[in-house]
CSV table of C-alpha atoms in Angstrom, one decimal:
chain,number,residue,atom,x,y,z
A,1,MET,CA,4.7,-33.5,10.7
A,2,LEU,CA,3.3,-31.4,8.2
A,3,ARG,CA,5.3,-31.5,5.0
A,4,ILE,CA,4.7,-28.6,2.3
A,5,ASP,CA,6.3,-29.6,-1.0
A,6,ILE,CA,8.0,-26.4,-2.4
A,7,GLY,CA,10.0,-28.5,-5.1
A,8,GLY,CA,10.1,-26.2,-8.3
A,9,VAL,CA,8.4,-23.3,-6.7
A,10,PRO,CA,10.0,-19.9,-7.6
A,11,SER,CA,11.4,-18.2,-4.5
A,12,GLU,CA,9.1,-15.2,-5.0
A,13,ARG,CA,6.0,-17.5,-4.4
A,14,VAL,CA,7.1,-18.2,-0.8
A,15,ARG,CA,5.7,-15.0,0.5
A,16,PHE,CA,5.3,-13.2,4.0
A,17,ALA,CA,2.3,-11.0,4.4
A,18,ALA,CA,-0.1,-9.7,6.9
A,19,SER,CA,-3.9,-10.6,6.6
A,20,PRO,CA,-6.7,-8.4,8.5
A,21,LEU,CA,-9.0,-11.6,8.1
A,22,ALA,CA,-6.5,-14.0,9.5
A,23,GLU,CA,-5.8,-11.6,12.6
A,24,LEU,CA,-9.7,-11.2,13.1
A,25,THR,CA,-9.9,-15.1,13.1
A,26,ALA,CA,-7.3,-15.2,15.9
A,27,MET,CA,-9.1,-12.6,17.9
A,28,LEU,CA,-12.3,-14.5,17.6
A,29,HIS,CA,-10.6,-17.7,18.7
A,30,ILE,CA,-9.4,-15.9,21.9
A,31,LEU,CA,-13.0,-14.6,22.5
A,32,ALA,CA,-14.2,-18.2,22.2
A,33,GLU,CA,-11.5,-19.7,24.1
A,34,PRO,CA,-9.9,-17.1,26.5
A,35,GLY,CA,-8.4,-19.8,28.6
A,36,HIS,CA,-6.1,-20.7,25.8
A,37,HIS,CA,-4.6,-17.1,25.9
A,38,PRO,CA,-4.3,-15.9,29.5
A,39,GLN,CA,-2.2,-12.8,28.2
A,40,PHE,CA,-5.3,-11.6,26.4
A,41,ALA,CA,-7.8,-12.3,29.1
A,42,GLY,CA,-8.3,-8.7,30.0
A,43,TRP,CA,-8.7,-7.8,26.5
A,44,ALA,CA,-11.3,-10.5,25.7
A,45,ALA,CA,-13.4,-9.5,28.8
A,46,ASP,CA,-13.5,-5.9,27.8
A,47,VAL,CA,-14.7,-6.9,24.2
A,48,TRP,CA,-17.4,-9.1,25.5
A,49,THR,CA,-18.5,-6.3,28.0
A,50,GLY,CA,-18.7,-3.9,25.1
A,51,LEU,CA,-20.4,-6.0,22.5
A,52,ARG,CA,-24.0,-5.4,21.6
A,53,PRO,CA,-26.2,-8.5,22.6
A,54,GLU,CA,-27.1,-9.1,19.0
A,55,LEU,CA,-23.6,-9.3,17.7
A,56,ALA,CA,-22.5,-11.3,20.8
A,57,GLU,CA,-25.1,-14.0,20.1
A,58,ARG,CA,-24.3,-14.3,16.3
A,59,LEU,CA,-20.5,-14.8,17.3
A,60,ARG,CA,-21.6,-17.7,19.6
A,61,GLU,CA,-23.8,-19.3,17.0
A,62,ALA,CA,-20.9,-19.3,14.4
A,63,GLU,CA,-18.1,-19.9,16.9
A,64,PHE,CA,-17.4,-23.4,15.5
A,65,LEU,CA,-15.8,-21.6,12.5
A,66,TRP,CA,-13.0,-20.6,14.8
A,67,ARG,CA,-13.3,-22.0,18.3
A,68,TYR,CA,-11.3,-25.2,18.1
A,69,THR,CA,-9.8,-24.7,14.7
A,70,GLN,CA,-10.0,-22.2,12.1
A,71,ALA,CA,-12.0,-22.7,8.9
A,72,ASP,CA,-9.7,-22.7,6.0
A,73,PHE,CA,-11.4,-19.8,4.3
A,74,LEU,CA,-10.6,-17.5,7.2
A,75,ILE,CA,-6.9,-17.9,6.6
A,76,PRO,CA,-6.3,-16.3,3.2
A,77,SER,CA,-3.7,-17.6,0.8
A,78,ARG,CA,-3.5,-14.2,-0.9
A,79,PRO,CA,-3.8,-11.5,1.9
A,80,ARG,CA,-5.2,-8.2,0.9
A,81,PRO,CA,-4.7,-4.8,2.4
A,82,THR,CA,-8.4,-4.5,3.9
A,83,LEU,CA,-10.8,-6.9,5.6
A,84,ALA,CA,-13.5,-6.0,3.1
A,85,GLU,CA,-11.1,-6.9,0.2
A,86,GLU,CA,-10.5,-10.4,1.8
A,87,LEU,CA,-14.2,-10.9,2.7
A,88,ASP,CA,-15.0,-10.3,-1.0
A,89,ASP,CA,-12.4,-13.1,-1.8
A,90,VAL,CA,-14.4,-15.4,0.6
A,91,ASP,CA,-17.5,-14.6,-1.3
A,92,ARG,CA,-16.0,-15.8,-4.4
A,93,ILE,CA,-15.4,-19.5,-3.0
A,94,ASP,CA,-18.1,-21.8,-4.5
A,95,ASP,CA,-20.6,-23.2,-1.9
A,96,GLU,CA,-19.1,-26.8,-1.9
A,97,ARG,CA,-15.6,-25.6,-0.6
A,98,TYR,CA,-17.1,-23.1,1.8
A,99,VAL,CA,-19.7,-25.6,3.3
A,100,THR,CA,-17.1,-28.4,3.5
A,101,ALA,CA,-14.6,-26.3,5.3
A,102,ALA,CA,-17.3,-25.0,7.7
A,103,LEU,CA,-18.6,-28.5,8.4
A,104,VAL,CA,-15.2,-29.9,9.2
A,105,THR,CA,-14.5,-27.2,11.8
A,106,THR,CA,-18.2,-27.5,13.2
A,107,CYS,CA,-17.9,-31.3,13.3
A,108,GLY,CA,-14.5,-31.7,15.0
A,109,SER,CA,-11.9,-31.4,12.1
A,110,ASN,CA,-12.3,-34.8,10.9
A,111,ARG,CA,-12.3,-34.6,6.9
A,112,ILE,CA,-12.9,-38.2,6.6
A,113,HIS,CA,-16.7,-37.5,7.1
A,114,PHE,CA,-16.8,-35.2,4.2
A,115,ARG,CA,-15.1,-37.3,1.3
A,116,GLY,CA,-17.0,-38.3,-1.5
A,117,ALA,CA,-20.6,-37.1,-2.3
A,118,SER,CA,-21.5,-33.5,-1.4
A,119,PRO,CA,-23.9,-32.9,1.5
A,120,LEU,CA,-25.3,-30.3,-0.5
A,121,THR,CA,-26.7,-32.5,-3.3
A,122,ASP,CA,-26.6,-36.0,-1.7
A,123,THR,CA,-29.1,-37.0,0.7
A,124,ALA,CA,-27.1,-39.9,2.3
A,125,ALA,CA,-24.1,-37.4,2.7
A,126,ARG,CA,-26.2,-34.8,4.2
A,127,GLU,CA,-27.5,-37.2,6.9
A,128,ARG,CA,-24.1,-38.4,7.7
A,129,ALA,CA,-22.9,-34.8,8.1
A,130,LEU,CA,-25.8,-34.0,10.4
A,131,ASP,CA,-25.3,-37.0,12.4
A,132,VAL,CA,-21.6,-36.2,13.0
A,133,ALA,CA,-22.8,-32.5,14.1
A,134,GLN,CA,-25.4,-33.9,16.3
A,135,ALA,CA,-22.8,-35.8,18.1
A,136,ARG,CA,-20.8,-32.7,18.7
A,137,GLY,CA,-23.7,-31.1,20.4
A,138,ALA,CA,-27.0,-29.3,19.8
A,139,LEU,CA,-25.6,-26.0,18.8
A,140,GLN,CA,-23.4,-27.6,16.3
A,141,GLU,CA,-26.3,-29.6,14.9
A,142,ALA,CA,-28.4,-26.4,14.5
A,143,PHE,CA,-25.7,-24.6,12.8
A,144,ALA,CA,-25.0,-27.5,10.4
A,145,GLU,CA,-28.8,-27.7,9.6
A,146,ARG,CA,-28.9,-24.0,8.7
A,147,LEU,CA,-25.6,-24.2,6.7
A,148,LEU,CA,-27.0,-27.2,4.6
A,149,ALA,CA,-30.4,-25.8,4.2
A,150,ASP,CA,-29.5,-22.4,3.0
A,151,PRO,CA,-25.8,-21.8,2.4
A,152,ALA,CA,-26.2,-18.3,0.9
A,153,ALA,CA,-28.1,-17.2,4.0
A,154,VAL,CA,-25.6,-18.5,6.4
A,155,ARG,CA,-22.7,-17.0,4.3
A,156,ALA,CA,-24.1,-13.6,4.2
A,157,ARG,CA,-24.9,-13.8,8.0
A,158,VAL,CA,-21.3,-14.9,8.7
A,159,ARG,CA,-19.9,-11.9,6.5
A,160,ARG,CA,-22.3,-9.5,8.2
A,161,THR,CA,-21.0,-10.6,11.6
A,162,LEU,CA,-17.6,-10.3,10.5
A,163,GLU,CA,-17.9,-6.9,9.2
A,164,GLU,CA,-19.7,-5.8,12.4
A,165,CYS,CA,-16.5,-7.1,14.4
A,166,ALA,CA,-14.7,-4.2,12.6
A,167,GLY,CA,-16.3,-1.5,14.3
A,168,ALA,CA,-17.0,-3.2,17.5
A,169,PHE,CA,-13.4,-4.2,18.4
A,170,PHE,CA,-11.3,-5.1,15.4
A,171,ASP,CA,-10.3,-1.9,14.0
A,172,ASP,CA,-8.8,-0.6,17.1
A,173,ALA,CA,-6.9,-3.9,17.7
A,174,TRP,CA,-5.8,-4.0,14.3
A,175,ALA,CA,-4.4,-0.6,14.3
A,176,GLY,CA,-2.2,-1.6,17.3
A,177,ALA,CA,-1.1,-5.0,15.9
A,178,ALA,CA,-0.3,-3.6,12.5
A,179,VAL,CA,2.8,-1.9,13.8
A,180,GLN,CA,4.1,-5.2,15.2
A,181,LEU,CA,3.3,-7.0,12.2
A,182,ALA,CA,5.0,-4.6,9.8
A,183,THR,CA,8.0,-4.8,11.8
A,184,ASP,CA,8.1,-8.7,11.6
A,185,LEU,CA,7.5,-8.5,8.1
A,186,ARG,CA,10.5,-6.3,7.5
A,187,LEU,CA,12.6,-8.9,9.5
A,188,LYS,CA,11.3,-11.8,7.6
A,189,ASN,CA,11.7,-10.4,4.1
A,190,GLU,CA,15.2,-9.1,4.7
A,191,LEU,CA,16.1,-12.6,6.0
A,192,LEU,CA,14.6,-13.9,3.0
A,193,ARG,CA,16.6,-11.8,0.7
A,194,ARG,CA,19.8,-11.9,2.3
A,195,GLN,CA,20.0,-15.3,3.8
A,196,GLY,CA,17.6,-17.4,2.2
A,197,LEU,CA,14.4,-19.3,3.0
A,198,GLY,CA,15.9,-21.5,5.8
A,199,ALA,CA,16.9,-18.4,7.8
A,200,ALA,CA,13.5,-16.9,7.3
A,201,LEU,CA,11.7,-19.9,8.3
A,202,ALA,CA,13.9,-20.5,11.4
A,203,SER,CA,12.9,-17.0,12.5
A,204,VAL,CA,9.2,-17.9,12.4
A,205,SER,CA,9.4,-20.7,15.0
A,206,GLY,CA,11.6,-23.6,16.2
A,207,ALA,CA,8.8,-25.9,14.8
A,208,VAL,CA,9.2,-24.8,11.1
A,209,THR,CA,12.3,-25.8,9.2
A,210,LEU,CA,13.4,-26.2,5.5
A,211,ALA,CA,14.3,-29.8,4.7
A,212,PRO,CA,18.1,-30.3,4.0
A,213,ASP,CA,17.2,-30.7,0.2
A,214,GLY,CA,15.4,-27.4,0.2
A,215,ASP,CA,12.4,-29.0,-1.4
A,216,CYS,CA,10.2,-29.3,1.5
A,217,ILE,CA,8.9,-27.0,4.6
A,218,VAL,CA,8.5,-29.1,7.6
A,219,VAL,CA,6.0,-28.1,10.3
A,220,ASP,CA,6.0,-29.7,13.7
A,221,LYS,CA,2.1,-30.5,14.1
A,222,VAL,CA,0.2,-33.3,15.8
A,223,GLN,CA,-0.6,-35.4,12.8
A,224,ASP,CA,1.3,-36.5,9.7
A,225,LYS,CA,0.1,-34.7,6.8
A,226,ALA,CA,1.5,-33.6,3.3
A,227,THR,CA,0.6,-31.0,0.8
A,228,ALA,CA,2.2,-29.3,-2.2
A,229,ALA,CA,2.7,-25.7,-2.9
A,230,HIS,CA,3.0,-26.1,-6.7
A,231,GLY,CA,1.5,-23.1,-8.6
A,232,ALA,CA,0.3,-20.9,-5.8
A,233,GLY,CA,3.2,-21.2,-3.5
A,234,VAL,CA,3.2,-20.7,0.3
A,235,THR,CA,1.9,-17.9,2.3
A,236,LEU,CA,3.2,-17.2,5.9
A,237,ILE,CA,1.0,-14.9,7.9
A,238,PRO,CA,2.2,-13.2,11.1
A,239,SER,CA,-0.1,-12.8,13.9
A,240,VAL,CA,-0.1,-10.9,17.2
A,241,PHE,CA,-3.1,-12.5,18.7
A,242,SER,CA,-2.4,-16.2,17.7
A,243,ARG,CA,0.1,-17.0,20.2
A,244,PRO,CA,0.8,-19.8,21.0
A,245,HIS,CA,-0.8,-21.4,18.1
A,246,LEU,CA,0.8,-22.1,14.6
A,247,VAL,CA,-2.1,-22.6,12.4
A,248,ALA,CA,-1.8,-24.5,9.0
A,249,VAL,CA,-4.0,-24.5,6.0
A,250,HIS,CA,-3.2,-27.8,4.0
A,251,ALA,CA,-6.4,-29.4,2.9
A,252,PRO,CA,-6.6,-30.6,-0.6
A,253,GLY,CA,-7.8,-27.8,-2.8
A,254,TRP,CA,-6.4,-25.1,-0.6
A,255,HIS,CA,-3.1,-23.2,-1.0
A,256,PRO,CA,-0.7,-23.9,1.8
A,257,VAL,CA,-0.7,-21.2,4.6
A,258,LEU,CA,1.0,-20.8,7.8
A,259,GLN,CA,-0.1,-18.3,10.4
A,260,TYR,CA,2.6,-17.9,13.1
A,261,PRO,CA,2.9,-15.8,16.2
A,262,VAL,CA,5.2,-12.9,16.1
A,263,ALA,CA,8.1,-12.9,18.5
A,264,GLU,CA,7.3,-11.6,21.9
A,265,PRO,CA,9.1,-8.5,23.1
A,266,ARG,CA,12.3,-9.4,24.9
A,267,PRO,CA,11.7,-10.2,28.5
A,268,PRO,CA,12.9,-7.7,31.0
A,269,GLU,CA,16.2,-8.1,32.8
A,270,PRO,CA,16.0,-10.6,35.7
A,271,VAL,CA,15.5,-9.3,39.0
A,272,PRO,CA,18.4,-9.7,41.3
A,273,VAL,CA,18.0,-12.3,44.1
A,274,GLU,CA,19.0,-9.5,46.6
A,275,THR,CA,16.0,-7.5,45.5
A,276,VAL,CA,13.6,-10.5,45.8
A,277,THR,CA,14.9,-11.2,49.3
A,278,ARG,CA,14.6,-7.6,50.4
A,279,ARG,CA,11.0,-7.5,49.1
A,280,LEU,CA,9.9,-10.8,50.8
A,281,GLU,CA,11.4,-9.5,54.1
A,282,ALA,CA,9.6,-6.3,53.8
A,283,LEU,CA,6.3,-8.1,53.2
A,284,ALA,CA,7.0,-10.7,56.2
A,285,HIS,CA,5.9,-7.9,58.8
A,286,PRO,CA,2.0,-7.9,59.4
A,287,VAL,CA,1.9,-4.1,59.8
A,288,ARG,CA,3.7,-3.5,56.4
A,289,LEU,CA,1.3,-5.9,54.8
A,290,ARG,CA,-1.6,-3.9,56.2
A,291,LEU,CA,-0.1,-0.6,55.1
A,292,LEU,CA,0.1,-2.1,51.5
A,293,ARG,CA,-3.5,-3.3,51.6
A,294,THR,CA,-4.5,0.3,52.5
A,295,LEU,CA,-2.4,1.8,49.8
A,296,ALA,CA,-3.9,-0.6,47.3
A,297,ARG,CA,-7.1,1.7,47.7
A,298,GLY,CA,-5.2,4.7,46.6
A,299,PRO,CA,-2.3,7.2,47.7
A,300,HIS,CA,-2.0,8.1,51.4
A,301,THR,CA,0.1,10.2,53.5
A,302,THR,CA,1.9,9.1,56.8
A,303,SER,CA,-0.6,10.8,58.9
A,304,GLU,CA,-3.5,9.2,57.1
A,305,LEU,CA,-2.0,5.7,57.5
A,306,ALA,CA,-1.2,6.3,61.1
A,307,HIS,CA,-4.8,7.5,61.9
A,308,PHE,CA,-6.2,4.5,59.9
A,309,TRP,CA,-4.2,1.9,61.9
A,310,GLU,CA,-4.0,3.8,65.1
A,311,LEU,CA,-0.2,3.9,65.0
A,312,SER,CA,2.3,6.7,65.7
A,313,PRO,CA,3.5,8.7,62.6
A,314,PRO,CA,7.2,7.7,63.3
A,315,GLU,CA,6.3,4.0,63.5
A,316,VAL,CA,4.4,4.2,60.2
A,317,SER,CA,7.4,6.2,58.7
A,318,ARG,CA,9.9,3.4,59.7
A,319,HIS,CA,7.7,0.7,57.9
A,320,LEU,CA,7.2,3.0,54.8
A,321,ALA,CA,11.0,3.3,54.5
A,322,VAL,CA,11.4,-0.3,54.5
A,323,LEU,CA,8.8,-0.8,51.7
A,324,ARG,CA,10.3,2.1,49.7
A,325,ARG,CA,13.8,0.5,49.8
A,326,ALA,CA,12.3,-2.8,48.7
A,327,GLY,CA,11.0,-1.0,45.7
A,328,LEU,CA,7.2,-1.6,46.5
A,329,LEU,CA,6.4,2.0,47.0
A,330,THR,CA,6.7,5.3,45.3
A,331,SER,CA,6.2,8.6,46.8
A,332,HIS,CA,5.1,12.0,45.3
A,333,ARG,CA,5.1,15.3,47.1
A,334,HIS,CA,1.9,17.7,46.8
A,335,GLY,CA,2.8,20.9,48.5
A,336,ARG,CA,3.7,20.1,52.2
A,337,TYR,CA,2.3,16.6,51.8
A,338,VAL,CA,3.9,13.4,50.8
A,339,ARG,CA,1.7,10.7,49.5
A,340,TYR,CA,2.7,7.0,49.1
A,341,THR,CA,1.5,4.8,46.2
A,342,LEU,CA,1.6,1.1,45.8
A,343,ASN,CA,4.1,-0.1,43.2
A,344,LEU,CA,1.8,-2.4,41.5
A,345,PRO,CA,3.9,-4.0,38.6
A,346,ASP,CA,6.7,-5.1,41.1
A,347,LEU,CA,4.2,-6.4,43.5
A,348,THR,CA,2.5,-8.4,40.6
A,349,ALA,CA,5.9,-9.8,39.7
A,350,LEU,CA,6.2,-11.6,43.2
A,351,GLY,CA,3.1,-13.6,42.6
A,352,SER,CA,-0.6,-13.9,42.0
A,353,ASP,CA,-1.4,-15.2,45.7
A,354,LEU,CA,0.2,-12.1,47.1
A,355,LEU,CA,-1.5,-9.8,44.7
A,356,SER,CA,-4.7,-11.2,45.6
A,357,ALA,CA,-4.2,-10.9,49.2
A,358,VAL,CA,-3.2,-7.2,48.9
A,359,LEU,CA,-6.1,-6.3,46.5
A,360,ARG,CA,-8.8,-8.5,48.3
């Protein structure tokens, strides 16, 4: 459990706010680990396809800041309206805090390695940091070497990389996400105002609760940790792209922050068993499966399908009628021709193996 002590913290210092930088960080994590987020696999593939090679290379060289966990400075405790303003705040962080946070993520999130003397000024601490980075891999070692040799240059390069992400993909994605984030923030702040912090936290996630005494926020995480929100308070940041992760900033010297995934849209009403049965029965006939595979290439008329499969038009019509009753086809009239189209969403819902067989 992560326990955030909020005893004596004024209610207005437990705040919900959206952060462009935190959302960009969530997007970068998806690009580095698309397997964690199958719902965004298509988006990630499109982004990588459209990236300039130079930007793609710079994202890979700095991916340790967001791939396995996120560097603390990428999840702001005081969100700003724009990405540029939040990057300005990151620039104000001193080299010691920045480098330590970057090394923690580069070297596997074990902060024990970076306690005590600074690797920026102490030779032994520097060698220890490089040894840990080397154990993680050659790319981690190279990044750590550059960071320790010239923090200013690496910081400037990381900022320029993040800025170029804006035009490459972030601005468009943020425009779409901002609507969902605004809706979530209205809900959270209304709950906070009307029902109190406990209700607002309960709406964040089942993994976030308010302790019975009201002096502690409890977060279900892998390790037992504790931090305090005295002075600065706690910031809770909604995210569209972070699902299913619940990200927490809790290291000493950093204000507590939670980045949580916004609620998914309500699932559609379940399909009746009778409908599923009808669809499976329709697909059990080999001729109808062949017709679907042909229609996957585009709309066809009855005559075209009959000619393609060397069947009679009446026979094709009977099979198409079965597929239509099962909801697997739609039809559209163009003059004296009726063209049939595959109902891809409902076919997809039946299973990926079936979809693959039809589209192959």
